[in-house]
PDB file of N, CA and C in Angstrom:
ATOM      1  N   UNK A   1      18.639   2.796 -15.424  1.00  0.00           N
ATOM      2  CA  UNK A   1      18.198   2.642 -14.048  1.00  0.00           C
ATOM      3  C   UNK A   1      18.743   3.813 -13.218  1.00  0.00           C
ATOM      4  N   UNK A   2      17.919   4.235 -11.879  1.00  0.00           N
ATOM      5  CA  UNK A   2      18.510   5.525 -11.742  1.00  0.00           C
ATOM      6  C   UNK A   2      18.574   5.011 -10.310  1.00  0.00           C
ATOM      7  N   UNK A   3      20.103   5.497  -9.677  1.00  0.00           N
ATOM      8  CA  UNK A   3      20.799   5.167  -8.882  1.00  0.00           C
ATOM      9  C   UNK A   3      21.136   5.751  -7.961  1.00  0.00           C
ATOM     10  N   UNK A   4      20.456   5.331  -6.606  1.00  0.00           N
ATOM     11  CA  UNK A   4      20.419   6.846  -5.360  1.00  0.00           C
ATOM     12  C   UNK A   4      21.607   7.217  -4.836  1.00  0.00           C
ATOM     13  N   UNK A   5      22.101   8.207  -4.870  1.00  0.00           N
ATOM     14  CA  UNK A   5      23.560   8.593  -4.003  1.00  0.00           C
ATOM     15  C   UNK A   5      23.326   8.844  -2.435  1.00  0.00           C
ATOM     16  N   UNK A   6      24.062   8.285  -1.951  1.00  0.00           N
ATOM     17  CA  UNK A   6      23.962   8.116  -0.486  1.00  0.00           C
ATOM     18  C   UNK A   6      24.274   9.311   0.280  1.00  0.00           C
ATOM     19  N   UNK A   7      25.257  10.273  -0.730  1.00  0.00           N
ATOM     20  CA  UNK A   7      25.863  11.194   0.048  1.00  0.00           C
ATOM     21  C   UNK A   7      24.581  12.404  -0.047  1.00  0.00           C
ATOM     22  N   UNK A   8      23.531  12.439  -0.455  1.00  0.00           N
ATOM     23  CA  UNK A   8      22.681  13.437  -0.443  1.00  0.00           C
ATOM     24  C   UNK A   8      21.146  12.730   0.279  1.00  0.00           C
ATOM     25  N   UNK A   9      21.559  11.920   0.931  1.00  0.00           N
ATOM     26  CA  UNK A   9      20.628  11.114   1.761  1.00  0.00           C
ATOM     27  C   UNK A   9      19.584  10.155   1.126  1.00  0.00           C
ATOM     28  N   UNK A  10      19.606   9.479   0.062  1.00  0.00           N
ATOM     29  CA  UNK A  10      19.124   9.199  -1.068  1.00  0.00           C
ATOM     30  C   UNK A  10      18.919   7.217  -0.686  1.00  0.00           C
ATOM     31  N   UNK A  11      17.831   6.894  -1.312  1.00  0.00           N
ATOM     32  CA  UNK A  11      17.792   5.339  -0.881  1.00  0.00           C
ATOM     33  C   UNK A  11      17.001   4.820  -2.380  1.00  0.00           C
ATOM     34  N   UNK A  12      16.912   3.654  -2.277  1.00  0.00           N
ATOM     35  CA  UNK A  12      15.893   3.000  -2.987  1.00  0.00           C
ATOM     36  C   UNK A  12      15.559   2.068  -2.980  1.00  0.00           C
ATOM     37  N   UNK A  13      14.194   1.971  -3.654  1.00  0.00           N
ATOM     38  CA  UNK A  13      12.944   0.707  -3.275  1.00  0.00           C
ATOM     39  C   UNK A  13      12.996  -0.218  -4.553  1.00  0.00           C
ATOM     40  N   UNK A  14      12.395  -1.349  -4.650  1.00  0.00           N
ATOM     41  CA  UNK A  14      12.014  -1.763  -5.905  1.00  0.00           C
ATOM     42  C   UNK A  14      10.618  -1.945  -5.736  1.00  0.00           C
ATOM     43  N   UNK A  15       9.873  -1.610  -6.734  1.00  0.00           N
ATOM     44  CA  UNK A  15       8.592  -1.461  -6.558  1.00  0.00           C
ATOM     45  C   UNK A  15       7.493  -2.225  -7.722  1.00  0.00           C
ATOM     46  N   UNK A  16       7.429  -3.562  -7.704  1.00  0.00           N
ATOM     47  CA  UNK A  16       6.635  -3.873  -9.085  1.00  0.00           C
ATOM     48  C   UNK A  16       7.636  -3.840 -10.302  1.00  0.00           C
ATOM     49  N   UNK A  17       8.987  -3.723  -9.698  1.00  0.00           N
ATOM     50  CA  UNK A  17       9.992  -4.091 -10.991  1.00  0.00           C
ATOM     51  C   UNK A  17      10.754  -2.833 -11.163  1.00  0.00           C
ATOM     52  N   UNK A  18      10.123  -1.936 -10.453  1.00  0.00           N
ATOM     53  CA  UNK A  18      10.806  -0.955 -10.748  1.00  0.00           C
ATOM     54  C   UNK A  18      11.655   0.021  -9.688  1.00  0.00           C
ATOM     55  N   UNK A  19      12.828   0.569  -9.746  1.00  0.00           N
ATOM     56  CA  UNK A  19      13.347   0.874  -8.783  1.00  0.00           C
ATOM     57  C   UNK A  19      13.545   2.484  -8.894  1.00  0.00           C
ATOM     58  N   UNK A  20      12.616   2.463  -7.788  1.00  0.00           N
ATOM     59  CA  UNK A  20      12.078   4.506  -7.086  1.00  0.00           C
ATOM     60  C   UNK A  20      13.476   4.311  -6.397  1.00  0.00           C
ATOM     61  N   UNK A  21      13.551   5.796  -6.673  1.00  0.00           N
ATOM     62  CA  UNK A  21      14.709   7.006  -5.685  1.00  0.00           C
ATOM     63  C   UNK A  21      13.851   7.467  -4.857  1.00  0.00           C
ATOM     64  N   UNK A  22      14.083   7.559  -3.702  1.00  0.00           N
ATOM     65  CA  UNK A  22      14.100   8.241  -2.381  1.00  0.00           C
ATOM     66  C   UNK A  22      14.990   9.317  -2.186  1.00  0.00           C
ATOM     67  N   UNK A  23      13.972  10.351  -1.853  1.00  0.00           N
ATOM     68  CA  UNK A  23      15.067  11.847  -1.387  1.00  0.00           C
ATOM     69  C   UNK A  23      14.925  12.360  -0.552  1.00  0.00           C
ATOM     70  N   UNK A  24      14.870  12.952   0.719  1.00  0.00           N
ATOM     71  CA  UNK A  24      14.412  13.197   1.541  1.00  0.00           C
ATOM     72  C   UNK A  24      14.699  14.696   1.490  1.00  0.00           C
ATOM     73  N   UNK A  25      14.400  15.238   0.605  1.00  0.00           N
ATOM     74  CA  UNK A  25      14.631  17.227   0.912  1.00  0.00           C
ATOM     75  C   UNK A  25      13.985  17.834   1.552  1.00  0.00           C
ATOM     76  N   UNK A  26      14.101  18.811   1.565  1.00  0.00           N
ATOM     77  CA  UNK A  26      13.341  19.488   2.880  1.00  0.00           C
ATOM     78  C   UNK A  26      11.823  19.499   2.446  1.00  0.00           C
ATOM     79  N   UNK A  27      11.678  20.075   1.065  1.00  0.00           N
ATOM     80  CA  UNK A  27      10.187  20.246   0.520  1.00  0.00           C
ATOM     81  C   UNK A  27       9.790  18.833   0.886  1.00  0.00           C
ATOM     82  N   UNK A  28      10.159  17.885   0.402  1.00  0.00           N
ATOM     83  CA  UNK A  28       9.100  16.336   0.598  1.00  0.00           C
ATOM     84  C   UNK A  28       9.331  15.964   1.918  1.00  0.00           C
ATOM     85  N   UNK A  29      10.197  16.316   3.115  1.00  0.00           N
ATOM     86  CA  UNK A  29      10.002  16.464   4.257  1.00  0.00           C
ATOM     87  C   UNK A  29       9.164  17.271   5.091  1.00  0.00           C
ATOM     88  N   UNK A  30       8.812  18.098   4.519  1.00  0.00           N
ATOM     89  CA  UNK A  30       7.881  19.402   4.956  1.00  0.00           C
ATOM     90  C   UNK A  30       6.526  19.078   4.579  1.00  0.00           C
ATOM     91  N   UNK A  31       6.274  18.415   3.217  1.00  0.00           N
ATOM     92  CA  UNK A  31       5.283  17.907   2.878  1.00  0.00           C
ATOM     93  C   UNK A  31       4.660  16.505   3.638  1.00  0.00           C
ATOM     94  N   UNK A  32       5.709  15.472   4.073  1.00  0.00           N
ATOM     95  CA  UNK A  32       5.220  14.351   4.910  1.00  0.00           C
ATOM     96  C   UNK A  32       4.967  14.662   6.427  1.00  0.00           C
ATOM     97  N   UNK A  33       5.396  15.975   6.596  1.00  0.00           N
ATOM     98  CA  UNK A  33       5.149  16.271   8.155  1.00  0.00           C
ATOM     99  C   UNK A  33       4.003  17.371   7.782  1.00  0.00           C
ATOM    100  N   UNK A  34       3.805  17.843   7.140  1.00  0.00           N
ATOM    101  CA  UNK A  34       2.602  18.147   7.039  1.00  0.00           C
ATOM    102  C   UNK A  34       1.144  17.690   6.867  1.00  0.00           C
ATOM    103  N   UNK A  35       1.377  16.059   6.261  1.00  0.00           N
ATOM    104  CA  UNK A  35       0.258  15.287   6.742  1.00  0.00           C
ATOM    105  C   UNK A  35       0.469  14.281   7.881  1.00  0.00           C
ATOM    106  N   UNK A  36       1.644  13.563   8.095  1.00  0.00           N
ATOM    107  CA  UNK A  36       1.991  12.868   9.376  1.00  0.00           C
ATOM    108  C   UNK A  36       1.622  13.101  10.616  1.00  0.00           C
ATOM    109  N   UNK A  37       2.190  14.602  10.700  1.00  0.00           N
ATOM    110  CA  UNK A  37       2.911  15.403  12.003  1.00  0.00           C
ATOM    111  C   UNK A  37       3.775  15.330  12.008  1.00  0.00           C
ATOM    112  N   UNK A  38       4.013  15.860  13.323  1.00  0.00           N
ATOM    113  CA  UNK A  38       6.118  16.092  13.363  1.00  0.00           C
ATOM    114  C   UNK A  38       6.715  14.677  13.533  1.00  0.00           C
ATOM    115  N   UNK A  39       7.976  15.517  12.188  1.00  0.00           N
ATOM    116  CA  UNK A  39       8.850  13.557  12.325  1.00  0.00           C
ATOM    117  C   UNK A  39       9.680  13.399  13.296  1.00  0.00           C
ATOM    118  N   UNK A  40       9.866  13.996  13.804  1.00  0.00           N
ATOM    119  CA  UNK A  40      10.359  13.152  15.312  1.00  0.00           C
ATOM    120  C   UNK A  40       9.564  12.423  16.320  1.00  0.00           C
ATOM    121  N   UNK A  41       8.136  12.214  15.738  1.00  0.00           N
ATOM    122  CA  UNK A  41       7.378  11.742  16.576  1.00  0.00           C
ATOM    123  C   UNK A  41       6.748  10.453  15.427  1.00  0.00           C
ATOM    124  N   UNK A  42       7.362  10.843  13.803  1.00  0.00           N
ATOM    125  CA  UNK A  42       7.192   9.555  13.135  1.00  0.00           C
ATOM    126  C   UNK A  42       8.708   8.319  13.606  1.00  0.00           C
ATOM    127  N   UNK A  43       9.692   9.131  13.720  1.00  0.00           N
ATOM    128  CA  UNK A  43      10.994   8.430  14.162  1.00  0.00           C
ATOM    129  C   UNK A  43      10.526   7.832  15.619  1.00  0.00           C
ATOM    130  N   UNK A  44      10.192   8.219  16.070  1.00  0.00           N
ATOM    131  CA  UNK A  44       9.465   7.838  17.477  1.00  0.00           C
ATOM    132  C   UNK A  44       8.519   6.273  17.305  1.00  0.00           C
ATOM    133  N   UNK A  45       7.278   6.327  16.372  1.00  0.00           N
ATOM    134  CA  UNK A  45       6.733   5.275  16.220  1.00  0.00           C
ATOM    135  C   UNK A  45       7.203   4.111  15.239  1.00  0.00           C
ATOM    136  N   UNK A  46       8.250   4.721  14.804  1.00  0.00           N
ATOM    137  CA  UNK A  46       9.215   3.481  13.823  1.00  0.00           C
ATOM    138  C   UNK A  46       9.919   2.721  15.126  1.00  0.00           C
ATOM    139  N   UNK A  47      10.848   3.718  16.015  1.00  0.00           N
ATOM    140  CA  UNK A  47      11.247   2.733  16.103  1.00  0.00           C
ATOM    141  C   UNK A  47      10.854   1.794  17.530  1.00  0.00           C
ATOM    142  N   UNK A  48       9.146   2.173  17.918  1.00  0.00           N
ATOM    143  CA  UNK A  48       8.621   1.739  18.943  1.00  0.00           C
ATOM    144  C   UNK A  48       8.054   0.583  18.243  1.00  0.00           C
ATOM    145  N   UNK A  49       8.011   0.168  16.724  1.00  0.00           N
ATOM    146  CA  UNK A  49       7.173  -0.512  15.741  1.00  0.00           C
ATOM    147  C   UNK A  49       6.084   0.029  15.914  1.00  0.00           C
ATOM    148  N   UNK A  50       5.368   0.817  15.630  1.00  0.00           N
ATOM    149  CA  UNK A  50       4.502   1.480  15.778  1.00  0.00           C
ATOM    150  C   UNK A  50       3.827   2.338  14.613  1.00  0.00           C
ATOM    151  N   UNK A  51       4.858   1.710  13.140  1.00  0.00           N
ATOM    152  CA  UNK A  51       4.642   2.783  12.292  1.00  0.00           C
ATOM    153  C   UNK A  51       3.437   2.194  11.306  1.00  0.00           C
ATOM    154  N   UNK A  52       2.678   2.614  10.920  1.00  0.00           N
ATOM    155  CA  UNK A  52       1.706   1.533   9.933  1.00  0.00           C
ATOM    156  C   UNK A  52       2.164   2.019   8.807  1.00  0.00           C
ATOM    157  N   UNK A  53       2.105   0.736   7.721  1.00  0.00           N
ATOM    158  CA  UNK A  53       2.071   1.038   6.364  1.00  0.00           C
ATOM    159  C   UNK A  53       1.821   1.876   5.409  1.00  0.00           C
ATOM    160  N   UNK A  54       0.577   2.728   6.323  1.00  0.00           N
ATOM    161  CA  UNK A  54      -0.076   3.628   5.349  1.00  0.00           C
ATOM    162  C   UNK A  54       1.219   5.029   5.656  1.00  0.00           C
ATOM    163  N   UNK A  55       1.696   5.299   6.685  1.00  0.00           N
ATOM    164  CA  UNK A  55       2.693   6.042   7.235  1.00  0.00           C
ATOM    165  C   UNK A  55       3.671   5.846   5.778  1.00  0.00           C
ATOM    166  N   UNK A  56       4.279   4.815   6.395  1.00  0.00           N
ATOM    167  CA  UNK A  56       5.383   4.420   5.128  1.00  0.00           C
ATOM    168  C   UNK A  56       4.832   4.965   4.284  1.00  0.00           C
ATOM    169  N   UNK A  57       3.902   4.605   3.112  1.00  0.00           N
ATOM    170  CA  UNK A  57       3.848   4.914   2.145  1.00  0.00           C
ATOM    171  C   UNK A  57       3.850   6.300   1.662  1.00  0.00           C
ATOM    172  N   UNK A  58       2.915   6.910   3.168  1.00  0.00           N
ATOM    173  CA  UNK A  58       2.772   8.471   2.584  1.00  0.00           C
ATOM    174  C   UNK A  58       4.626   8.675   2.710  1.00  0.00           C
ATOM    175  N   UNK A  59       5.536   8.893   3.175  1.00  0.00           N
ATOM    176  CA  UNK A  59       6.885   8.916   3.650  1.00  0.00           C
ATOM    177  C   UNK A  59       7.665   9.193   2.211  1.00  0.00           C
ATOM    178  N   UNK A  60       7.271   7.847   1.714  1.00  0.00           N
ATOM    179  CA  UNK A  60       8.225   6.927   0.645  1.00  0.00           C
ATOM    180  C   UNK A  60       7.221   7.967  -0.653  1.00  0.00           C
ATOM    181  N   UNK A  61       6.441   8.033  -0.665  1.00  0.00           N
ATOM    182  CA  UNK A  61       4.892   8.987  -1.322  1.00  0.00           C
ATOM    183  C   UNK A  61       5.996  10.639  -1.962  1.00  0.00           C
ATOM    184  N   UNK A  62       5.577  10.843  -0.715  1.00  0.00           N
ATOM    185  CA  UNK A  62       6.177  12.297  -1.286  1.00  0.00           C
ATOM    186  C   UNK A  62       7.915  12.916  -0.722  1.00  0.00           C
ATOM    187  N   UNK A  63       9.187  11.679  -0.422  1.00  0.00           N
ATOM    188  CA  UNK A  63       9.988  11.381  -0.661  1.00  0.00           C
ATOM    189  C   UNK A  63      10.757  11.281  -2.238  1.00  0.00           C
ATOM    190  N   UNK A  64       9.751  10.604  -3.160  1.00  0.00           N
ATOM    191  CA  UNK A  64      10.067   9.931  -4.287  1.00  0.00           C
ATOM    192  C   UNK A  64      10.646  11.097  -5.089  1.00  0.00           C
ATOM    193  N   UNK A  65      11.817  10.795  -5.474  1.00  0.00           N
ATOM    194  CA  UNK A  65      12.632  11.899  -6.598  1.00  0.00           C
ATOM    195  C   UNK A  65      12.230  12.312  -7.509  1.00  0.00           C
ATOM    196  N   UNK A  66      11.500  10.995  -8.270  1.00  0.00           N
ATOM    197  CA  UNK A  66      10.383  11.076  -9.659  1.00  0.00           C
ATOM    198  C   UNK A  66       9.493  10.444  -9.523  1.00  0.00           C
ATOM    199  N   UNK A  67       8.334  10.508 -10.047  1.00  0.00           N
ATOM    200  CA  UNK A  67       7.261   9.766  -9.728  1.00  0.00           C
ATOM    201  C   UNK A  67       6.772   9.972 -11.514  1.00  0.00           C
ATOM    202  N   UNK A  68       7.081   8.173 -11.570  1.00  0.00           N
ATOM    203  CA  UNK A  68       7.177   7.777 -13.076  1.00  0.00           C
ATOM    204  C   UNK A  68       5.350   7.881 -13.222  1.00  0.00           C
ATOM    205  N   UNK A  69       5.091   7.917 -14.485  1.00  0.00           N
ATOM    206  CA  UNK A  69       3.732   7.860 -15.184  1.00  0.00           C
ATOM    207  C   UNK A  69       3.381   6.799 -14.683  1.00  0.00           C
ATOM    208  N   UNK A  70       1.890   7.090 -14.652  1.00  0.00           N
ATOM    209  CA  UNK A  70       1.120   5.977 -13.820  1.00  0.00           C
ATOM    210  C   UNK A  70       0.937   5.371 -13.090  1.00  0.00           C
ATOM    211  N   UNK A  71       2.272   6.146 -11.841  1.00  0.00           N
ATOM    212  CA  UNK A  71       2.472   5.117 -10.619  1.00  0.00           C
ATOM    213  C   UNK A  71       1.478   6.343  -9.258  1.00  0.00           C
ATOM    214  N   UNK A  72       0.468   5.713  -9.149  1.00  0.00           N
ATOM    215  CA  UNK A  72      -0.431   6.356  -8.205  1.00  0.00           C
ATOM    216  C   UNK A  72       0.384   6.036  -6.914  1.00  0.00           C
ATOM    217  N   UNK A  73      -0.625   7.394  -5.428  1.00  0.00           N
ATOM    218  CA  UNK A  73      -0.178   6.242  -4.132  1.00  0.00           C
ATOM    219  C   UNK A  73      -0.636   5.247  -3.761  1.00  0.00           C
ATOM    220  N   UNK A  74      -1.562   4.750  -4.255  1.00  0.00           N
ATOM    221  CA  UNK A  74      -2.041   3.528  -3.812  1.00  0.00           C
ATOM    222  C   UNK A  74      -1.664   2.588  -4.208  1.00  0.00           C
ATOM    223  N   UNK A  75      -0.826   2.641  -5.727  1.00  0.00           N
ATOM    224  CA  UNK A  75      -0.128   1.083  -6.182  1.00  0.00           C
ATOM    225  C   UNK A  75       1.577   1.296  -5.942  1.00  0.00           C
ATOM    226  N   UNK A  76       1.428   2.235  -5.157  1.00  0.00           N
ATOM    227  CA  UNK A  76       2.881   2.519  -4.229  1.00  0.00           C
ATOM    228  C   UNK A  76       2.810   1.827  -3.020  1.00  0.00           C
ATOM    229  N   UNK A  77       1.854   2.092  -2.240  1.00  0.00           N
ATOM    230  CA  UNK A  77       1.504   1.274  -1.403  1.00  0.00           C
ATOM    231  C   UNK A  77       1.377  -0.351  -1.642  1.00  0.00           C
ATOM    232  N   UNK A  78       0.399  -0.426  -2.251  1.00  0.00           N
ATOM    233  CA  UNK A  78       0.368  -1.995  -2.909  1.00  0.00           C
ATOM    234  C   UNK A  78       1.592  -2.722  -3.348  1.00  0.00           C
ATOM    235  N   UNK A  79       2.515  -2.172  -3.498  1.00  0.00           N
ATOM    236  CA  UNK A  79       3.868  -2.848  -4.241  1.00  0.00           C
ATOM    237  C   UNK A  79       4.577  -2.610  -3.269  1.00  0.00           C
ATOM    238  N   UNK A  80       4.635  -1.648  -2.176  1.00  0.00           N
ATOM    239  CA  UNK A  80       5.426  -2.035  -0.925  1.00  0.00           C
ATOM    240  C   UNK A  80       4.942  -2.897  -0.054  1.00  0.00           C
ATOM    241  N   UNK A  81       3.640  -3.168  -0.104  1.00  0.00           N
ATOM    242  CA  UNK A  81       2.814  -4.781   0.557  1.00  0.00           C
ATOM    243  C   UNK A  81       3.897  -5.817   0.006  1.00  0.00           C
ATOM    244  N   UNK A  82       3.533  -5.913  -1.619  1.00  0.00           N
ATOM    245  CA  UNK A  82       4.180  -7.102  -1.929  1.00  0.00           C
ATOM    246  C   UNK A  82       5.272  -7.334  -1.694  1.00  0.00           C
ATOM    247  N   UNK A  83       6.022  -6.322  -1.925  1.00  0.00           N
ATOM    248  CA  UNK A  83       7.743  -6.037  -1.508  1.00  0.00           C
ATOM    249  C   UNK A  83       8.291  -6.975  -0.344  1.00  0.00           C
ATOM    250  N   UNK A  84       7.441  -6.741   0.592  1.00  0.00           N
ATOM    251  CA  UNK A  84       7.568  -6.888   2.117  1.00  0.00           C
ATOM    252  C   UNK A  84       7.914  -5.888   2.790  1.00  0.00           C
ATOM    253  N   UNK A  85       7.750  -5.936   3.909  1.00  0.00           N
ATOM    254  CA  UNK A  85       8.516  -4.820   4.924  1.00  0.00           C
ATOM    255  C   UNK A  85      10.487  -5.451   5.226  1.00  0.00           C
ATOM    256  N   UNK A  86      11.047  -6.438   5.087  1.00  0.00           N
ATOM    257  CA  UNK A  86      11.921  -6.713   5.247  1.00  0.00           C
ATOM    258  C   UNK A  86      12.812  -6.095   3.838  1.00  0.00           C
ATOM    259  N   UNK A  87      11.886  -6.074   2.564  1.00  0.00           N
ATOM    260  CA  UNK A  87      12.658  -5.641   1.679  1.00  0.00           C
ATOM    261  C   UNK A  87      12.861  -3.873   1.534  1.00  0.00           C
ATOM    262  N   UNK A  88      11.873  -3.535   2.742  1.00  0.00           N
ATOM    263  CA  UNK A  88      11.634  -1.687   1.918  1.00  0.00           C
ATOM    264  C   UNK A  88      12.611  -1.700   3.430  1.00  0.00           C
ATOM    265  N   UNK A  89      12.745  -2.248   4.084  1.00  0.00           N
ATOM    266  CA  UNK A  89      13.304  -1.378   5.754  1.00  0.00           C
ATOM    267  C   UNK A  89      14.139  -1.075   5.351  1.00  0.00           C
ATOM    268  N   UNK A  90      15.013  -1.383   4.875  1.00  0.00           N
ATOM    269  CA  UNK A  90      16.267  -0.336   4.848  1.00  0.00           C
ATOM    270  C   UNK A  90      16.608   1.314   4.226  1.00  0.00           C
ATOM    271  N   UNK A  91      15.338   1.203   3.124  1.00  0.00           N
ATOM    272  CA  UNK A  91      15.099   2.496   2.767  1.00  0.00           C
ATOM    273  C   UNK A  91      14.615   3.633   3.763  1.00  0.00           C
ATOM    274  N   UNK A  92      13.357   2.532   4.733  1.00  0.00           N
ATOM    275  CA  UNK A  92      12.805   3.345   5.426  1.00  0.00           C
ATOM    276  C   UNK A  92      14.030   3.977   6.422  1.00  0.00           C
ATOM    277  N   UNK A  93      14.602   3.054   7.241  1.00  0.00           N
ATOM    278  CA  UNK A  93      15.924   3.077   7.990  1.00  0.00           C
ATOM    279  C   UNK A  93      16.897   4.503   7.743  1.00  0.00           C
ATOM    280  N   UNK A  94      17.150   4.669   6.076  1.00  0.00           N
ATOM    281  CA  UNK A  94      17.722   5.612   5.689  1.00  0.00           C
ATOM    282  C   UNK A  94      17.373   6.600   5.816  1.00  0.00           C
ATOM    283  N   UNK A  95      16.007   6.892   5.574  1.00  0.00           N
ATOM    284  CA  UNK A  95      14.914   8.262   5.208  1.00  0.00           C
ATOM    285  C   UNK A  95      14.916   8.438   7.245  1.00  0.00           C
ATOM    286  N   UNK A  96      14.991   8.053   7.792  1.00  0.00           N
ATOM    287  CA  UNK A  96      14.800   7.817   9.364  1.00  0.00           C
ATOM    288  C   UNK A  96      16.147   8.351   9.580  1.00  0.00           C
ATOM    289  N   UNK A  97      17.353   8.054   9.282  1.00  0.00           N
ATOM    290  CA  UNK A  97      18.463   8.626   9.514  1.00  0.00           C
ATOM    291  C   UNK A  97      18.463  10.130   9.020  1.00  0.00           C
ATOM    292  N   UNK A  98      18.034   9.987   8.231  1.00  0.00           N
ATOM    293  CA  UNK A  98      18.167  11.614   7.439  1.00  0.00           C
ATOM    294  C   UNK A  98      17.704  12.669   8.403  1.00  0.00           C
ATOM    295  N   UNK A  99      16.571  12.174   8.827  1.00  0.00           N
ATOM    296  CA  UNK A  99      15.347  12.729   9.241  1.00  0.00           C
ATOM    297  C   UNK A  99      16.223  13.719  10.575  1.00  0.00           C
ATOM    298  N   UNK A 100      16.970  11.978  11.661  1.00  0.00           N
ATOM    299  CA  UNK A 100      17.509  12.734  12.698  1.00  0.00           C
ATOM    300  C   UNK A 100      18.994  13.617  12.701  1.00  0.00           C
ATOM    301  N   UNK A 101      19.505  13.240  11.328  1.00  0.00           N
ATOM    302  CA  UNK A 101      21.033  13.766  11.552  1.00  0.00           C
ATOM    303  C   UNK A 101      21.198  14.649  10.590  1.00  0.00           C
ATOM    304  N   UNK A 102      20.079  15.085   9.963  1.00  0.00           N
ATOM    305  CA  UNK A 102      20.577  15.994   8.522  1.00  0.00           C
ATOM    306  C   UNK A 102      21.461  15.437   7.863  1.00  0.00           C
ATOM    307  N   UNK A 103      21.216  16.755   7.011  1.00  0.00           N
ATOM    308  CA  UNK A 103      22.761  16.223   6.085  1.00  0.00           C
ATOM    309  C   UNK A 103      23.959  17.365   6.047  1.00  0.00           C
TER     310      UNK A 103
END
């Protein structure tokens, strides 16, 4: 099982059984604000609740450390439906911290 370190801004999801690393580096930050827009204006609609799912996912999308065989974005998405939002917030929470305080 692969196990996110906190000290490099790192979170994780369980997803359909399986538990994704979250990374927030600059490339997969550069890449989610390149389809988002600027994340201070995604930090903005998080924490107005304002963020939709599909947001998250792209986030958590091209965040992901590895992206195991066969896991598309859409059953990334789909398994953070099932998840709940109470179970992924804290990842999101993290990737949101990163976002405003660096590392």
């Amino acid at each position: 099982m692969t196990i996110p370190n906190p000290a490099r801004g790192e979170a994780a999801i369980r997803v359909r059984g399986q538990v994704l690393v979250l990374r927030p580096s600059f490339s997969a930050l550069v890449a989610a604000e390149a389809e988002l827009g600027p994340l201070f204006a995604l930090v903005e609609r998080a924490a107005g609740g304002a963020l939709s799912l599909n947001e998250m996912a792209a986030l958590f999308w091209h965040c992901l450390a590895e992206r195991p065989d066969g896991l598309t974005r859409e059953a990334l998405g789909e398994g953070l439906a099932e998840a709940g939002l109470a179970n992924v917030t804290p990842a999101l929470r993290t990737l949101l911290q990163q976002i405003l305080q660096g590392r």
